[in-house]
Tab-separated table of C-alpha atoms in Angstrom:
chain	number	residue	atom	x	y	z
A	1	MET	CA	-10.793	-11.989	-0.455
A	2	VAL	CA	-9.829	-13.571	3.263
A	3	CYS	CA	-5.954	-13.301	1.964
A	4	ALA	CA	-6.333	-9.677	0.958
A	5	LEU	CA	-8.300	-8.687	4.244
A	6	GLY	CA	-5.461	-10.550	6.200
A	7	ALA	CA	-2.975	-8.295	4.465
A	8	ALA	CA	-4.910	-5.330	5.156
A	9	VAL	CA	-4.800	-6.051	8.804
A	10	CYS	CA	-1.074	-6.499	8.640
A	11	PHE	CA	-0.281	-3.496	6.773
A	12	GLY	CA	-2.902	-1.492	8.463
A	13	THR	CA	-1.415	-2.312	12.106
A	14	ALA	CA	2.203	-1.934	10.686
A	15	THR	CA	1.333	1.933	9.816
A	16	VAL	CA	0.555	2.542	13.521
A	17	LEU	CA	4.114	1.225	14.845
A	18	GLN	CA	6.169	2.707	11.664
A	19	ALA	CA	4.507	6.339	11.678
A	20	VAL	CA	5.719	6.290	15.724
A	21	ALA	CA	9.080	4.906	14.699
A	22	ALA	CA	9.480	7.281	11.889
A	23	ARG	CA	8.816	10.416	13.835
A	24	GLN	CA	11.177	9.270	16.933
A	25	ALA	CA	13.941	8.776	14.258
A	26	GLY	CA	14.429	12.638	14.217
A	27	THR	CA	15.398	14.807	11.373
A	28	GLY	CA	18.528	15.322	9.138
A	29	GLY	CA	20.503	13.680	6.674
A	30	GLY	CA	19.085	11.891	3.717
A	31	GLU	CA	16.525	9.286	2.885
A	32	ALA	CA	18.948	6.469	3.473
A	33	ALA	CA	20.153	8.121	6.596
A	34	LEU	CA	16.213	8.249	7.959
A	35	LEU	CA	15.643	4.671	7.102
A	36	LEU	CA	18.607	3.493	8.966
A	37	ARG	CA	17.755	5.505	12.263
A	38	ALA	CA	14.149	4.126	11.493
A	39	LEU	CA	15.529	0.415	11.640
A	40	ARG	CA	16.734	1.063	15.222
A	41	GLN	CA	13.373	1.592	16.546
A	42	TRP	CA	11.704	-1.789	17.487
A	43	ARG	CA	8.126	-0.360	16.498
A	44	TYR	CA	9.622	0.009	12.893
A	45	ILE	CA	11.037	-3.662	12.984
A	46	ALA	CA	7.755	-4.931	14.198
A	47	GLY	CA	6.101	-3.057	11.451
A	48	LEU	CA	8.406	-4.539	8.976
A	49	ALA	CA	7.794	-8.156	10.340
A	50	LEU	CA	3.891	-7.344	10.013
A	51	ASP	CA	4.372	-6.059	6.311
A	52	GLY	CA	6.321	-9.152	5.414
A	53	LEU	CA	3.241	-11.355	6.662
A	54	GLY	CA	1.069	-9.033	4.951
A	55	PHE	CA	2.964	-9.511	1.592
A	56	LEU	CA	2.707	-13.070	1.682
A	57	PHE	CA	-0.960	-12.855	2.223
A	58	GLN	CA	-1.170	-10.257	-0.703
A	59	ILE	CA	0.833	-12.852	-3.003
A	60	ALA	CA	-1.702	-15.656	-2.137
A	61	ALA	CA	-4.691	-12.759	-2.784
A	62	LEU	CA	-3.163	-11.751	-6.125
A	63	ARG	CA	-3.072	-15.420	-7.388
A	64	SER	CA	-6.777	-15.713	-7.106
A	65	LEU	CA	-8.251	-12.210	-7.416
A	66	PRO	CA	-8.308	-9.414	-9.651
A	67	ILE	CA	-5.837	-6.658	-8.987
A	68	TYR	CA	-8.746	-4.247	-8.589
A	69	ALA	CA	-10.118	-6.324	-5.622
A	70	VAL	CA	-6.881	-6.790	-3.990
A	71	GLY	CA	-5.824	-2.985	-4.233
A	72	ALA	CA	-9.128	-1.972	-2.885
A	73	ALA	CA	-8.993	-4.296	0.133
A	74	LEU	CA	-5.174	-2.832	0.671
A	75	ALA	CA	-6.561	0.559	0.724
A	76	SER	CA	-8.921	-0.731	3.520
A	77	SER	CA	-5.861	-0.946	5.666
A	78	LEU	CA	-6.296	2.479	6.575
A	79	ALA	CA	-9.624	1.581	8.272
A	80	VAL	CA	-7.788	-1.191	10.298
A	81	THR	CA	-5.010	1.700	11.279
A	82	ALA	CA	-7.853	4.014	12.581
A	83	VAL	CA	-9.345	1.210	14.717
A	84	VAL	CA	-5.862	0.225	15.916
A	85	ALA	CA	-5.004	3.909	16.621
A	86	ALA	CA	-8.362	4.041	18.385
A	87	ARG	CA	-7.637	0.956	20.553
A	88	LEU	CA	-4.072	1.229	21.292
A	89	LEU	CA	-3.165	4.776	21.173
A	90	ARG	CA	-6.391	5.937	22.570
A	91	VAL	CA	-7.055	8.224	19.669
A	92	ARG	CA	-10.533	9.119	19.458
A	93	LEU	CA	-12.935	8.557	16.297
A	94	SER	CA	-15.687	10.541	15.383
A	95	GLY	CA	-19.208	9.296	14.444
A	96	THR	CA	-18.254	10.167	10.813
A	97	GLU	CA	-14.990	8.492	11.009
A	98	TRP	CA	-16.582	5.508	12.216
A	99	GLY	CA	-19.112	5.563	9.571
A	100	ALA	CA	-15.931	5.683	6.986
A	101	VAL	CA	-14.945	2.464	8.544
A	102	ALA	CA	-18.486	1.165	7.783
A	103	VAL	CA	-18.470	2.522	4.082
A	104	VAL	CA	-14.993	0.794	3.492
A	105	CYS	CA	-16.455	-2.583	4.852
A	106	ALA	CA	-19.577	-2.024	2.491
A	107	GLY	CA	-17.306	-1.314	-0.410
A	108	LEU	CA	-15.319	-4.627	0.405
A	109	ALA	CA	-18.414	-6.568	0.543
A	110	MET	CA	-19.811	-5.305	-3.125
A	111	LEU	CA	-16.163	-6.172	-4.586
A	112	GLY	CA	-16.306	-9.576	-2.682
A	113	LEU	CA	-19.685	-10.298	-4.371
A	114	ALA	CA	-18.850	-9.031	-7.656
A	115	SER	CA	-15.255	-9.971	-8.363
A	116	GLY	CA	-14.564	-12.886	-10.994
A	117	PRO	CA	-11.339	-14.891	-11.001
A	118	GLU	CA	-7.984	-13.157	-11.801
A	119	GLY	CA	-7.431	-12.620	-15.320
A	120	GLY	CA	-5.870	-15.147	-17.529
A	121	GLN	CA	-3.604	-13.219	-19.553
A	122	GLY	CA	0.155	-13.371	-18.241
A	123	GLY	CA	0.911	-9.819	-19.545
A	124	SER	CA	3.418	-9.059	-22.484
A	125	GLU	CA	7.310	-8.662	-22.120
A	126	ALA	CA	6.708	-4.887	-22.930
A	127	LEU	CA	4.592	-4.474	-19.615
A	128	ARG	CA	7.189	-6.058	-17.739
A	129	TYR	CA	9.911	-3.540	-18.860
A	130	ALA	CA	7.396	-0.856	-18.154
A	131	MET	CA	7.019	-2.146	-14.520
A	132	LEU	CA	10.674	-1.945	-14.010
A	133	ALA	CA	10.901	1.612	-15.575
A	134	VAL	CA	8.589	2.560	-13.144
A	135	ALA	CA	10.058	1.024	-10.273
A	136	ALA	CA	13.419	2.788	-11.185
A	137	GLY	CA	11.772	6.069	-11.360
A	138	MET	CA	10.149	5.742	-7.931
A	139	LEU	CA	13.622	4.632	-6.591
A	140	LEU	CA	15.021	7.890	-8.281
A	141	LEU	CA	12.444	9.875	-6.464
A	142	ALA	CA	13.279	8.074	-3.119
A	143	LEU	CA	16.733	8.880	-3.230
A	144	GLY	CA	16.178	12.482	-4.018
A	145	GLY	CA	12.978	12.906	-1.897
A	146	GLY	CA	15.030	14.701	0.880
A	147	ARG	CA	15.561	17.807	-1.418
A	148	LEU	CA	11.798	18.229	-2.124
A	149	SER	CA	10.226	21.200	-0.293
A	150	GLY	CA	6.860	22.923	-0.443
A	151	PRO	CA	3.230	21.847	0.022
A	152	ALA	CA	3.119	19.540	-2.851
A	153	ARG	CA	6.227	17.224	-1.069
A	154	SER	CA	3.797	15.175	1.071
A	155	LEU	CA	1.444	14.355	-2.183
A	156	LEU	CA	4.481	13.725	-4.358
A	157	LEU	CA	5.978	11.162	-1.946
A	158	GLY	CA	2.822	9.464	-1.071
A	159	LEU	CA	2.003	9.062	-4.700
A	160	GLY	CA	5.243	7.626	-5.212
A	161	ALA	CA	5.018	5.230	-2.572
A	162	GLY	CA	1.563	4.279	-3.893
A	163	PHE	CA	3.176	3.885	-7.383
A	164	GLY	CA	5.958	1.725	-5.755
A	165	PHE	CA	3.413	-0.563	-4.302
A	166	GLY	CA	1.230	-0.850	-7.202
A	167	VAL	CA	4.345	-1.892	-9.292
A	168	VAL	CA	4.567	-4.807	-6.350
A	169	GLU	CA	0.957	-5.815	-7.162
A	170	VAL	CA	1.366	-5.925	-10.713
A	171	SER	CA	4.540	-7.509	-10.763
A	172	VAL	CA	3.230	-10.645	-8.665
A	173	ARG	CA	0.912	-11.213	-11.538
A	174	LEU	CA	3.439	-11.205	-13.961
A	175	ILE	CA	5.713	-13.635	-12.692
A	176	GLY	CA	4.403	-16.886	-13.881
A	177	SER	CA	7.148	-19.286	-12.526
A	178	LEU	CA	9.110	-19.440	-9.591
A	179	ALA	CA	11.974	-21.509	-10.896
A	180	PRO	CA	15.304	-19.665	-10.162
A	181	LYS	CA	16.356	-19.297	-13.719
A	182	ASP	CA	12.841	-17.799	-14.767
A	183	LEU	CA	12.788	-15.518	-11.735
A	184	LEU	CA	16.461	-14.241	-12.660
A	185	THR	CA	15.225	-13.627	-16.168
A	186	ASN	CA	12.158	-12.017	-15.735
A	187	PRO	CA	12.037	-8.152	-15.368
A	188	ALA	CA	9.067	-8.318	-13.240
A	189	THR	CA	11.266	-9.927	-10.504
A	190	TYR	CA	13.565	-6.669	-10.311
A	191	ALA	CA	10.454	-4.584	-10.806
A	192	LEU	CA	9.099	-5.964	-7.680
A	193	LEU	CA	12.099	-5.479	-5.311
A	194	VAL	CA	13.080	-2.049	-6.492
A	195	GLY	CA	9.669	-0.877	-6.422
A	196	GLY	CA	8.934	-2.544	-2.823
A	197	GLY	CA	12.098	-1.041	-1.695
A	198	ALA	CA	11.490	2.283	-3.280
A	199	ALA	CA	7.955	2.473	-1.898
A	200	PHE	CA	9.022	1.843	1.743
A	201	VAL	CA	11.701	4.691	1.767
A	202	LEU	CA	9.261	7.020	0.118
A	203	LEU	CA	6.476	5.945	2.730
A	204	THR	CA	9.031	6.118	5.581
A	205	SER	CA	10.069	9.695	4.459
A	206	ALA	CA	6.236	10.876	4.305
A	207	LEU	CA	5.561	9.438	7.825
A	208	GLN	CA	8.551	11.200	9.137
A	209	ARG	CA	7.848	15.015	7.856
A	210	GLY	CA	5.409	16.915	6.275
A	211	SER	CA	1.438	16.320	5.878
A	212	VAL	CA	1.005	12.351	6.554
A	213	THR	CA	-2.276	12.825	5.902
A	214	THR	CA	-1.874	14.233	2.395
A	215	ALA	CA	0.756	11.491	1.742
A	216	THR	CA	-1.386	8.810	2.999
A	217	ALA	CA	-3.990	9.890	0.740
A	218	GLY	CA	-1.654	9.984	-2.356
A	219	MET	CA	-0.458	6.583	-1.381
A	220	VAL	CA	-4.039	4.998	-1.685
A	221	ILE	CA	-4.787	6.808	-4.983
A	222	GLY	CA	-1.234	5.566	-6.384
A	223	GLU	CA	-1.453	1.841	-5.314
A	224	THR	CA	-5.192	1.462	-6.223
A	225	ILE	CA	-6.286	3.271	-9.586
A	226	GLY	CA	-3.015	2.440	-11.693
A	227	PRO	CA	-2.840	-1.127	-11.141
A	228	ALA	CA	-6.596	-1.725	-11.240
A	229	ALA	CA	-6.616	-0.450	-14.895
A	230	VAL	CA	-3.374	-2.263	-15.765
A	231	GLY	CA	-5.131	-5.293	-14.373
A	232	VAL	CA	-8.518	-4.769	-16.610
A	233	VAL	CA	-6.849	-3.721	-19.638
A	234	TRP	CA	-3.608	-5.778	-20.182
A	235	LEU	CA	-4.315	-8.501	-17.723
A	236	GLY	CA	-7.837	-9.705	-18.635
A	237	ASP	CA	-9.292	-9.128	-14.849
A	238	ARG	CA	-12.954	-9.267	-15.276
A	239	THR	CA	-16.166	-9.312	-12.713
A	240	ARG	CA	-18.922	-11.683	-12.520
A	241	GLU	CA	-21.497	-11.929	-15.394
A	242	GLY	CA	-23.586	-8.783	-15.046
A	243	LEU	CA	-22.033	-7.461	-11.956
A	244	THR	CA	-19.507	-4.879	-13.382
A	245	TRP	CA	-21.510	-1.916	-11.949
A	246	LEU	CA	-21.315	-3.433	-8.372
A	247	ALA	CA	-17.551	-3.680	-8.878
A	248	VAL	CA	-17.035	-0.412	-9.909
A	249	LEU	CA	-19.359	0.970	-7.607
A	250	GLY	CA	-17.969	-0.940	-4.534
A	251	PHE	CA	-14.103	-0.108	-5.444
A	252	ALA	CA	-15.090	3.579	-5.718
A	253	VAL	CA	-16.863	3.135	-2.263
A	254	ALA	CA	-13.980	1.427	-0.440
A	255	VAL	CA	-11.358	4.010	-1.732
A	256	ALA	CA	-13.456	6.764	-0.951
A	257	GLY	CA	-13.934	5.495	2.695
A	258	ALA	CA	-10.466	4.667	2.833
A	259	LEU	CA	-9.502	8.562	1.834
A	260	ALA	CA	-11.918	9.787	4.430
A	261	LEU	CA	-9.564	8.025	6.711
A	262	ALA	CA	-6.391	9.228	5.568
A	263	ARG	CA	-5.446	11.260	8.727
A	264	PHE	CA	-5.065	8.028	10.548
A	265	GLY	CA	-1.527	7.826	9.043
A	266	GLU	CA	-0.587	10.728	11.306
A	267	ALA	CA	-2.743	9.371	14.429
A	268	PRO	CA	0.187	8.082	16.171
A	269	VAL	CA	2.133	11.463	15.889
A	270	GLU	CA	-0.041	12.946	18.474
A	271	GLU	CA	0.260	10.390	21.018
A	272	SER	CA	4.080	10.083	20.193
A	273	ALA	CA	4.412	13.966	21.132
A	274	HIS	CA	3.203	13.363	24.688
A	275	ALA	CA	5.312	10.003	25.314
């Protein structure tokens, strides 16, 4: 759980930096052009570095914890984003929002008490190809996301980013051997790369325009519920004996608290507008 929380700290801090950079990148062009402009911002590069460190923590966590526990811990990165925004960008948190941070912490504590070891099932070949298919779908959404419009755009892009990050979570568990030959012949390797890349493009687009709050909420839903279900149904993730109820409650409480803090994907925008 320490590694999962370390990943949440890295991802939450990176969100603040990337949101500022994405807004400063301006509009116009396709999603690839937007990403290239964002990459010229030092804050975006720093955010990517933190994302890379967080990913290493995430891999370590997924090797020892069920996906549902890691997913809820990663969703708590919104609590980190809120605290970082409050400290660095002088964004004021209300009493309710501080309460939501406490709720997230309480949910994670319950999950920590209830979580068993990671499931022992390695996953079928069909599941590996299914993850690759989902990743390809998110890549198509990322490439065509700039043409979307309307109130559902932000939610769709956020959900797409969440599904992409969810593919990464599941794919890490589906990679059993790190030998070069095994990696090259494992569909989960390509699912991880494609899903992660698509998720970054979708998240950058969501942070740059539209309702970032809605997109962030969609991302939390996409990266927690689906992967958790895959872990329980197909990978054998379980809880400690007699504590399934506590794990379910902790998962729900942590995700609900994170959703209550979804607006902090947008917090840096207000600050940057006055820069």
